[in-house]
GROMACS .gro file of C-alpha atoms in nm:
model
  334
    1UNK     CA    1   1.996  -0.427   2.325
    2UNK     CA    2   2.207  -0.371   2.640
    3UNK     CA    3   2.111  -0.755   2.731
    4UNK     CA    4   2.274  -0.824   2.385
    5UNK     CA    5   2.555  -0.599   2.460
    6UNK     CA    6   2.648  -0.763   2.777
    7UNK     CA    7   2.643  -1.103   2.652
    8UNK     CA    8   2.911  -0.938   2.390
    9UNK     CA    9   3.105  -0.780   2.666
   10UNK     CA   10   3.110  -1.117   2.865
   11UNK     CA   11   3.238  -1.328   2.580
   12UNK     CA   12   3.473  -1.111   2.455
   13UNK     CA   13   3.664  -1.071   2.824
   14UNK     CA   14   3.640  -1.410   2.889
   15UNK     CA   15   3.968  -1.623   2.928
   16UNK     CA   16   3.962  -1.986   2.791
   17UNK     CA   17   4.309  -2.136   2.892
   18UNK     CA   18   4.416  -2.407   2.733
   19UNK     CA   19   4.084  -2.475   2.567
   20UNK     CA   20   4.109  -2.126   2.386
   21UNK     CA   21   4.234  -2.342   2.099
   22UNK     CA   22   3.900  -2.518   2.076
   23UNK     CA   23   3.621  -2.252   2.281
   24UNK     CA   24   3.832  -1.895   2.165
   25UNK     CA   25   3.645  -1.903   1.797
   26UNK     CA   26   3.308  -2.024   1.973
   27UNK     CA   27   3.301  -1.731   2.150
   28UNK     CA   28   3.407  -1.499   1.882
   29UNK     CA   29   3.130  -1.611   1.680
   30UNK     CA   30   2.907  -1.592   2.025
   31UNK     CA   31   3.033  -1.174   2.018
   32UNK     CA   32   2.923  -1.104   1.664
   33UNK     CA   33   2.596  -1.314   1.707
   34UNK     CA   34   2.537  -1.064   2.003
   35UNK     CA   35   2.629  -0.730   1.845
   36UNK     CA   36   2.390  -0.868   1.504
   37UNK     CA   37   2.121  -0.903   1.757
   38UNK     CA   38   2.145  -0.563   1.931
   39UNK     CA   39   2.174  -0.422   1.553
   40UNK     CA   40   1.827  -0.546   1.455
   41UNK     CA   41   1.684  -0.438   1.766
   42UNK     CA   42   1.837  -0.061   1.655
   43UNK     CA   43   1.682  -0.086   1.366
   44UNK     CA   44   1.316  -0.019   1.499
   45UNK     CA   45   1.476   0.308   1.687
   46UNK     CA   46   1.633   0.498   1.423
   47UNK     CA   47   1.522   0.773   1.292
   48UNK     CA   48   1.373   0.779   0.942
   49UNK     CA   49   1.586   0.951   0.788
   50UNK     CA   50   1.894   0.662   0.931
   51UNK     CA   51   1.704   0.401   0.864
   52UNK     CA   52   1.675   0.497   0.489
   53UNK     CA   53   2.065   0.564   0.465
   54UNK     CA   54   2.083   0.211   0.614
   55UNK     CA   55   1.866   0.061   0.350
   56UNK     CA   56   2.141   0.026   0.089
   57UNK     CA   57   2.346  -0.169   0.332
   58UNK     CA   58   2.076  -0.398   0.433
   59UNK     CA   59   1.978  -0.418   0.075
   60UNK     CA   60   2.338  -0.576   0.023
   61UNK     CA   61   2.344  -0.823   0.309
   62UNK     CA   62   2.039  -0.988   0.205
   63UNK     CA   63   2.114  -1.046  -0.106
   64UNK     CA   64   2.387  -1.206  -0.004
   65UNK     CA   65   2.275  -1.434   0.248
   66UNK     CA   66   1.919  -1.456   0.105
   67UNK     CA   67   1.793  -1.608  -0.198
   68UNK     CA   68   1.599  -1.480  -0.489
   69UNK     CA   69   1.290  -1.637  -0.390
   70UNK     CA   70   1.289  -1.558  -0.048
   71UNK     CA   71   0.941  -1.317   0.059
   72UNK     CA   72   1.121  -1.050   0.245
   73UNK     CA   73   1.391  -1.006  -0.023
   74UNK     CA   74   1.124  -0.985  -0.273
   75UNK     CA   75   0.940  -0.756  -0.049
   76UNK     CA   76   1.227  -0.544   0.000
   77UNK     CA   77   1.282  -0.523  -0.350
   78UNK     CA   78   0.979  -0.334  -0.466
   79UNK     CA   79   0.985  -0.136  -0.194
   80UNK     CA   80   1.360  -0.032  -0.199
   81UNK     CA   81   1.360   0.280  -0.417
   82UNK     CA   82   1.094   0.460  -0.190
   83UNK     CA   83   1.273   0.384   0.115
   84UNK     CA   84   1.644   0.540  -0.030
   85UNK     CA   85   1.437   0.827  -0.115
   86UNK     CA   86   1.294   0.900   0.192
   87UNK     CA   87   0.874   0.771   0.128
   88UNK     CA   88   0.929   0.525   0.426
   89UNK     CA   89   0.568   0.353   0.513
   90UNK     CA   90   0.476   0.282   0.901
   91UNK     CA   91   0.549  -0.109   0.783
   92UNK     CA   92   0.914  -0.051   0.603
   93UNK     CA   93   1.107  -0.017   0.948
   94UNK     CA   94   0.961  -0.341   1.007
   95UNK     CA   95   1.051  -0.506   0.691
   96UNK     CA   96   1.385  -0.361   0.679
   97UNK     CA   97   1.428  -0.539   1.079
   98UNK     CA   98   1.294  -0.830   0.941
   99UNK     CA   99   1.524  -0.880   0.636
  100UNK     CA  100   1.818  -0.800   0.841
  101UNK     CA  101   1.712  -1.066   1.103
  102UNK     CA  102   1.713  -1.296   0.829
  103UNK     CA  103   2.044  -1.227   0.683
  104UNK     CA  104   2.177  -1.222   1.020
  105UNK     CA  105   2.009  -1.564   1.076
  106UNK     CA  106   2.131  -1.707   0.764
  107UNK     CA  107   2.497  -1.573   0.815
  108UNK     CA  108   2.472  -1.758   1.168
  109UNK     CA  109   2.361  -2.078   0.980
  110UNK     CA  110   2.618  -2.071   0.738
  111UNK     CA  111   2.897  -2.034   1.002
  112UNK     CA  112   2.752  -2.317   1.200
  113UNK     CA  113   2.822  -2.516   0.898
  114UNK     CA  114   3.179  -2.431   0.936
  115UNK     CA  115   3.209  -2.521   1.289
  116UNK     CA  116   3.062  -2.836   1.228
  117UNK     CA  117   3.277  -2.911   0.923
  118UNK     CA  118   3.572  -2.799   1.146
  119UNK     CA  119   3.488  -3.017   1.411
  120UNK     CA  120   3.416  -3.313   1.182
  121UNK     CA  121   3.803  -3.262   1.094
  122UNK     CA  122   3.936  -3.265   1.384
  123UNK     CA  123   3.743  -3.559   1.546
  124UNK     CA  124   3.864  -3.733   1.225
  125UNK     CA  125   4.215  -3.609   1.247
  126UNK     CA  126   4.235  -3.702   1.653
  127UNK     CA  127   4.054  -4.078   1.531
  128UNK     CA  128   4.304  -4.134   1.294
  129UNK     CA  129   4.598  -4.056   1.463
  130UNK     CA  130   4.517  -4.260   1.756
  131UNK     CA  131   4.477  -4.600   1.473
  132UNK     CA  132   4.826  -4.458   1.366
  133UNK     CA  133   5.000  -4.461   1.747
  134UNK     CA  134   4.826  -4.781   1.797
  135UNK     CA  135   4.961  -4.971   1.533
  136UNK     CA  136   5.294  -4.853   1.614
  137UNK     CA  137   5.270  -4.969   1.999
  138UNK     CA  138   5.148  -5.281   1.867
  139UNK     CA  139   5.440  -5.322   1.601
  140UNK     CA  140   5.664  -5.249   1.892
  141UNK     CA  141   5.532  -5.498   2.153
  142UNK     CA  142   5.449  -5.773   1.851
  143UNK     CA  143   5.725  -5.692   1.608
  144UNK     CA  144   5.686  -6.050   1.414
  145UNK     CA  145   5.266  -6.035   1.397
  146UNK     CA  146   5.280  -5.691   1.146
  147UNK     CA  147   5.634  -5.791   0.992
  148UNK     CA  148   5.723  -5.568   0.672
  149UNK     CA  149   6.065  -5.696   0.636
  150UNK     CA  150   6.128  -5.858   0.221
  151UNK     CA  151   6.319  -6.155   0.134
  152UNK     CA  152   6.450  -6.098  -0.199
  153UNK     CA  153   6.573  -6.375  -0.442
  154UNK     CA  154   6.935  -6.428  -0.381
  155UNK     CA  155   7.225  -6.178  -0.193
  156UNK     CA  156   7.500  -6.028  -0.341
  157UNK     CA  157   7.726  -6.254  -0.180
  158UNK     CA  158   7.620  -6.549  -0.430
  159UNK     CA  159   7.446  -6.870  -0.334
  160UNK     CA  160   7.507  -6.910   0.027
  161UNK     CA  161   7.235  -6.650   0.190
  162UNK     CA  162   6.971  -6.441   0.123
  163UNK     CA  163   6.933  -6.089   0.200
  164UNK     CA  164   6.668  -5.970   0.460
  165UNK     CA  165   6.547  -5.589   0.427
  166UNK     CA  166   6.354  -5.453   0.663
  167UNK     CA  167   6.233  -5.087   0.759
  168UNK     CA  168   6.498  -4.988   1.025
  169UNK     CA  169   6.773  -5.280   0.944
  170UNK     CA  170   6.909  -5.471   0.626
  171UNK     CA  171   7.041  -5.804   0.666
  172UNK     CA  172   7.301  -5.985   0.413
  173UNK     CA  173   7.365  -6.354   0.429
  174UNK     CA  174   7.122  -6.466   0.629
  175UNK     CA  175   7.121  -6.828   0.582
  176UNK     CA  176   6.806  -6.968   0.321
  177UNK     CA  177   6.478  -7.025   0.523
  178UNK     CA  178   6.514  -6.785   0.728
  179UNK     CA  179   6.189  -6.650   0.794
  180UNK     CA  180   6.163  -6.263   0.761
  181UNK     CA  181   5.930  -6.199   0.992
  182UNK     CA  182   6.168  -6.345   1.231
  183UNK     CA  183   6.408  -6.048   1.182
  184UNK     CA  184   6.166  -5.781   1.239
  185UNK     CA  185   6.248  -5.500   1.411
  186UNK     CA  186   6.046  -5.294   1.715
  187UNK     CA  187   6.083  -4.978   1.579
  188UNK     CA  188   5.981  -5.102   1.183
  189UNK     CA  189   5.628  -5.008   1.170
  190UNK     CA  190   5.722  -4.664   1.363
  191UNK     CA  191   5.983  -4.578   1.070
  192UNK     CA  192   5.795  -4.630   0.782
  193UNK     CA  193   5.503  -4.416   0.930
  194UNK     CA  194   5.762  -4.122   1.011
  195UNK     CA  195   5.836  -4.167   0.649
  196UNK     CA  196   5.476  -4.141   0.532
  197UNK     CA  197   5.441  -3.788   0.762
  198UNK     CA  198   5.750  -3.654   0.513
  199UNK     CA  199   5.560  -3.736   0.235
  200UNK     CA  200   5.249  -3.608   0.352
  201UNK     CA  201   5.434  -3.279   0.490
  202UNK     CA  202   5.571  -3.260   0.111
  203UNK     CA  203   5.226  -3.235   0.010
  204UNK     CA  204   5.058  -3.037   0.277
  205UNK     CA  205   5.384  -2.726   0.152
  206UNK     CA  206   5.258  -2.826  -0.199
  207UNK     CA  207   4.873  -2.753  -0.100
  208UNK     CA  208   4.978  -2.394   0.072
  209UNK     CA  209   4.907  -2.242  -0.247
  210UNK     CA  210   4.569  -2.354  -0.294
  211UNK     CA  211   4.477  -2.191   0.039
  212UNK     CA  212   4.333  -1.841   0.075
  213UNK     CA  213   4.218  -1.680   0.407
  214UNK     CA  214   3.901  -1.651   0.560
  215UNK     CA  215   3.690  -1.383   0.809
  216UNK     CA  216   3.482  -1.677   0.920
  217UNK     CA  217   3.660  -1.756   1.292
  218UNK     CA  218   3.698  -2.092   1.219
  219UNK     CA  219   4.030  -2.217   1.150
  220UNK     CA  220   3.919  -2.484   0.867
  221UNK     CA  221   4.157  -2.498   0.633
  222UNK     CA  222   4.457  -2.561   0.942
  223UNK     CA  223   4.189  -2.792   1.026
  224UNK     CA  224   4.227  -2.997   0.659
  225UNK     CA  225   4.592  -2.983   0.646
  226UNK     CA  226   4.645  -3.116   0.972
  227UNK     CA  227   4.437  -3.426   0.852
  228UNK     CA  228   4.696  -3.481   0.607
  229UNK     CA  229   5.009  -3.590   0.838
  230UNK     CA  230   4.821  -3.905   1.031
  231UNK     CA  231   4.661  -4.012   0.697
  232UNK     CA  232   5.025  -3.995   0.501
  233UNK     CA  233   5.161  -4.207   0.831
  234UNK     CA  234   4.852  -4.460   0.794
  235UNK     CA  235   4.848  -4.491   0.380
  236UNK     CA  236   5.230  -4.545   0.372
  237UNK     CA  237   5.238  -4.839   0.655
  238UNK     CA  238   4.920  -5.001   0.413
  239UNK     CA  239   5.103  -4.882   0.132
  240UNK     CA  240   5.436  -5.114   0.216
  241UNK     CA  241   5.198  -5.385   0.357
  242UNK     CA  242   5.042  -5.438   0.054
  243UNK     CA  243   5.363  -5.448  -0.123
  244UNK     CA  244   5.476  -5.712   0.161
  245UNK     CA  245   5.180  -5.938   0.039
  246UNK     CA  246   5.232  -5.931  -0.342
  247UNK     CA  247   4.911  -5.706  -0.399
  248UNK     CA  248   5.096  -5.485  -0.635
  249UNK     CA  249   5.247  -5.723  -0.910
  250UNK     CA  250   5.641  -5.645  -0.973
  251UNK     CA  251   5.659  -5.490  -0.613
  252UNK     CA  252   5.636  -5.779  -0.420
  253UNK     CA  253   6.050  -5.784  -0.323
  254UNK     CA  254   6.215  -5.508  -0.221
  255UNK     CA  255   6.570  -5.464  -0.266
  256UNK     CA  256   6.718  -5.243   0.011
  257UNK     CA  257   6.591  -5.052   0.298
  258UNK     CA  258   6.610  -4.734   0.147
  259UNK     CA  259   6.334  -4.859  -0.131
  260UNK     CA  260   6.087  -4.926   0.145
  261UNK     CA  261   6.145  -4.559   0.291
  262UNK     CA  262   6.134  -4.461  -0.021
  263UNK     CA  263   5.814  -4.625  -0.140
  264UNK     CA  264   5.680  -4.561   0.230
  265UNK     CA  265   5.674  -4.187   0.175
  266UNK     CA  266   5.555  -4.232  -0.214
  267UNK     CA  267   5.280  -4.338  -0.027
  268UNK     CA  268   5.239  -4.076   0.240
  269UNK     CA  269   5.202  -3.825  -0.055
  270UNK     CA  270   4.973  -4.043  -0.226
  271UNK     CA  271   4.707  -3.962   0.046
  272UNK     CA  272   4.645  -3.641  -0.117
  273UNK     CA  273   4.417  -3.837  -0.379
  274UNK     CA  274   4.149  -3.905  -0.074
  275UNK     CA  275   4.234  -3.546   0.105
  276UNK     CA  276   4.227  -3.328  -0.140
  277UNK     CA  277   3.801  -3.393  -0.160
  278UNK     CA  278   3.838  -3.310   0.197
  279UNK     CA  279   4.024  -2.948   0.092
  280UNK     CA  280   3.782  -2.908  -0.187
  281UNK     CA  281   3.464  -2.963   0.074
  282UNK     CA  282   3.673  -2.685   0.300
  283UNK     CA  283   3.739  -2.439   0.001
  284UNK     CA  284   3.378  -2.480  -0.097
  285UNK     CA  285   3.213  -2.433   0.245
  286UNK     CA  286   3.403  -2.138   0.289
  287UNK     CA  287   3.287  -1.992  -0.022
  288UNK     CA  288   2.943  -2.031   0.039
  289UNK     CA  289   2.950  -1.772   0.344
  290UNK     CA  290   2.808  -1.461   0.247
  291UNK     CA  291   2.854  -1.592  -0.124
  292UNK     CA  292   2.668  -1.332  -0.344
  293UNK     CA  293   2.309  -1.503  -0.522
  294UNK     CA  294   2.315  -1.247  -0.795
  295UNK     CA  295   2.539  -1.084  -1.056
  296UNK     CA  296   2.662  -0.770  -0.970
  297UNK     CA  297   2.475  -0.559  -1.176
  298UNK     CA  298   2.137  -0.639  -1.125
  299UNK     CA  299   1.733  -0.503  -1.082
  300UNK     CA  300   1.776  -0.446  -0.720
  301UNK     CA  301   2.102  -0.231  -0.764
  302UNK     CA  302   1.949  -0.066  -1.047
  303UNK     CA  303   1.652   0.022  -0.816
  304UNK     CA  304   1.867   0.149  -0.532
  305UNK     CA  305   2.124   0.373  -0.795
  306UNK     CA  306   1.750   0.510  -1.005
  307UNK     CA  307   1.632   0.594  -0.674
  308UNK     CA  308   1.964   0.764  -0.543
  309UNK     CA  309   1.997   0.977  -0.921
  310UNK     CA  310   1.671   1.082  -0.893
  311UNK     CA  311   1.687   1.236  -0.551
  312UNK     CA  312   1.975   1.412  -0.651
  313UNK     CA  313   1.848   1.488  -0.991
  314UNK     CA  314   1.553   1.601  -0.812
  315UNK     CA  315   1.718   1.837  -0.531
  316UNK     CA  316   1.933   1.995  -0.835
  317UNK     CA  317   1.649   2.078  -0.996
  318UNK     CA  318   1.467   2.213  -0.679
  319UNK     CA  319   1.756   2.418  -0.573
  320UNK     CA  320   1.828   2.558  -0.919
  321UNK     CA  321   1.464   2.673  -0.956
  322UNK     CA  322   1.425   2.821  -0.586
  323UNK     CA  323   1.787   3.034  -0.656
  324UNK     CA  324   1.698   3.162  -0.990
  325UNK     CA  325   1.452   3.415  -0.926
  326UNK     CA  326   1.669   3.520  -0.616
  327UNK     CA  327   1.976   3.615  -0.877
  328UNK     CA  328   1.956   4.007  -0.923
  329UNK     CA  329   1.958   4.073  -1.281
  330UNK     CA  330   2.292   4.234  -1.436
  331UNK     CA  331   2.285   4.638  -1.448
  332UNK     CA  332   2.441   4.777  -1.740
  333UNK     CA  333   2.775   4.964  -1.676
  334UNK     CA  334   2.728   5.329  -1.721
   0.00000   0.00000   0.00000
């Protein structure tokens, strides 16, 4: 136990620096893995008459961390009513240590699972937003080789030019021929991704009010919103590309800049069609620590609250028998 403790101690005191964003929840988890320990171990030292108040409470956690079939949980079950009352057997401070090791082990699984989801999302997010920042280095060094500049049919100025529309820059009577990839801009592919992270930041605000909070020490669902900005920057440059090849029919030529902003953060939102699976996944892991596997009222509780009435049922009836013959009888007034 004080091995356990110490271990505690040490992660608890310990400064991460800069990596406290990544290591600080690590070690939280690494503190209340410790103290879980050191409780099981205290479990074999308590008295009897603790260990049956505890029963209740260890009755709870593993029903919600174990399931229905499990052996100890049904083993715990029959035997639950004589340990609230106070018939504990040599072997029930064993099974009661046991059970709680397994809930304990269980609640350690489940937020592993959370870490790993958490991690998943932010190798994803950091993978993403690298493809992101490299297309727009590459748009600025090769401006002509990812060109998302339209040529639409004829300028407002009549006849004699075409108009050129490109992310950053619109051009009006350019003369016919003109190439539009010739016209593209550095900073092109850069704007419309800054105009797919509005749309996405639109929908990220929209998605607060799906989000509740968590005790797990895992920061998951900052973890799936984050995701959202680098994918809104990535679907709105394909978004406008595919529009720049005729893949969408009636959206092949775009008439002014502002219409490929504009359809460049219509596309940033639209990543919340792929995401939102990835906040559903989130919501759902979350759930599923320490998720109850029964209905409230159940057997088991019905055990534990039978046994607890008729102790004090019992004790009532104890005390009210041991008092009565101790009661003088009345003397009549004179």
């Amino acid at each position: 136990m004080k091995s356990h403790l110490d271990k505690a101690c040490a992660a608890a005191e310990e400064t991460f620096g800069w990596r406290r964003l990544w290591s600080g929840s690590t070690a939280q988890e690494g503190v209340w893995s410790n103290l879980r320990s050191a409780d099981v171990l205290l479990m074999r030292l308590v008295s009897d008459q603790e260990a049956a108040g505890r029963a209740s409470e260890v009755m709870a956690l593993v029903k919600r961390h174990l399931g229905k079939d499990d052996p100890q949980r049904v083993r715990l079950a029959q035997r639950i009513r004589p340990i609230v009352s106070g018939e504990l057997v040599p072997t029930d401070r064993e099974l009661l240590a046991r059970a709680l090791d397994s809930a304990y082990a269980t609640l350690d699984s489940e937020l592993a699972r959370v870490r790993s989801l958490r991690n998943i999302l932010w190798t994803a997010t950091f993978v993403v937003l690298l493809g992101v920042a490299g297309l727009a280095v590459y748009g600025w060094f090769y401006p002509k080789s990812l060109s998302l500049c339209f040529a639409p049919k004829l300028g407002p100025g009549g006849g004699n030019g075409i108009d050129i529309v490109c992310p950053s820059k619109d051009f009006h009577g350019v003369p016919e021929g003109t190439v539009p990839s010739d016209l593209a801009e550095r900073k092109d592919i850069l704007t419309v991704e800054v105009a797919g992270l509005a749309g996405a930041a639109f929908t990220v605000i929209a998605s607060l009010r799906h989000i509740r909070g968590t005790s797990a020490p895992y920061m998951l669902p900052l973890a799936s919103a984050v995701l959202k900005f680098p994918t809104g920057a990535l679907s709105a440059f394909l978004g406008v590309l595919l529009i720049r090849g005729a893949f969408v029919p009636g959206l092949s030529d775009l008439d002014s800049r502002a219409q490929v902003l504009a359809w460049a953060a219509v596309f940033g939102a639209a990543q919340h069609l792929v995401t939102r699976l990835v906040d559903d996944r989130a919501q759902m892991t979350l759930s599923e620590v320490g998720k109850p596997t029964d209905s409230v009222v159940d057997p088991e509780n019905a055990a534990v609250m039978e046994a607890a009435g008729d102790g004090v049922s019992e004790r009532s009836e104890t005390g009210q028998g041991s008092e009565a013959p101790e009661q003088p009888a009345p003397q009549p007034m004179r």
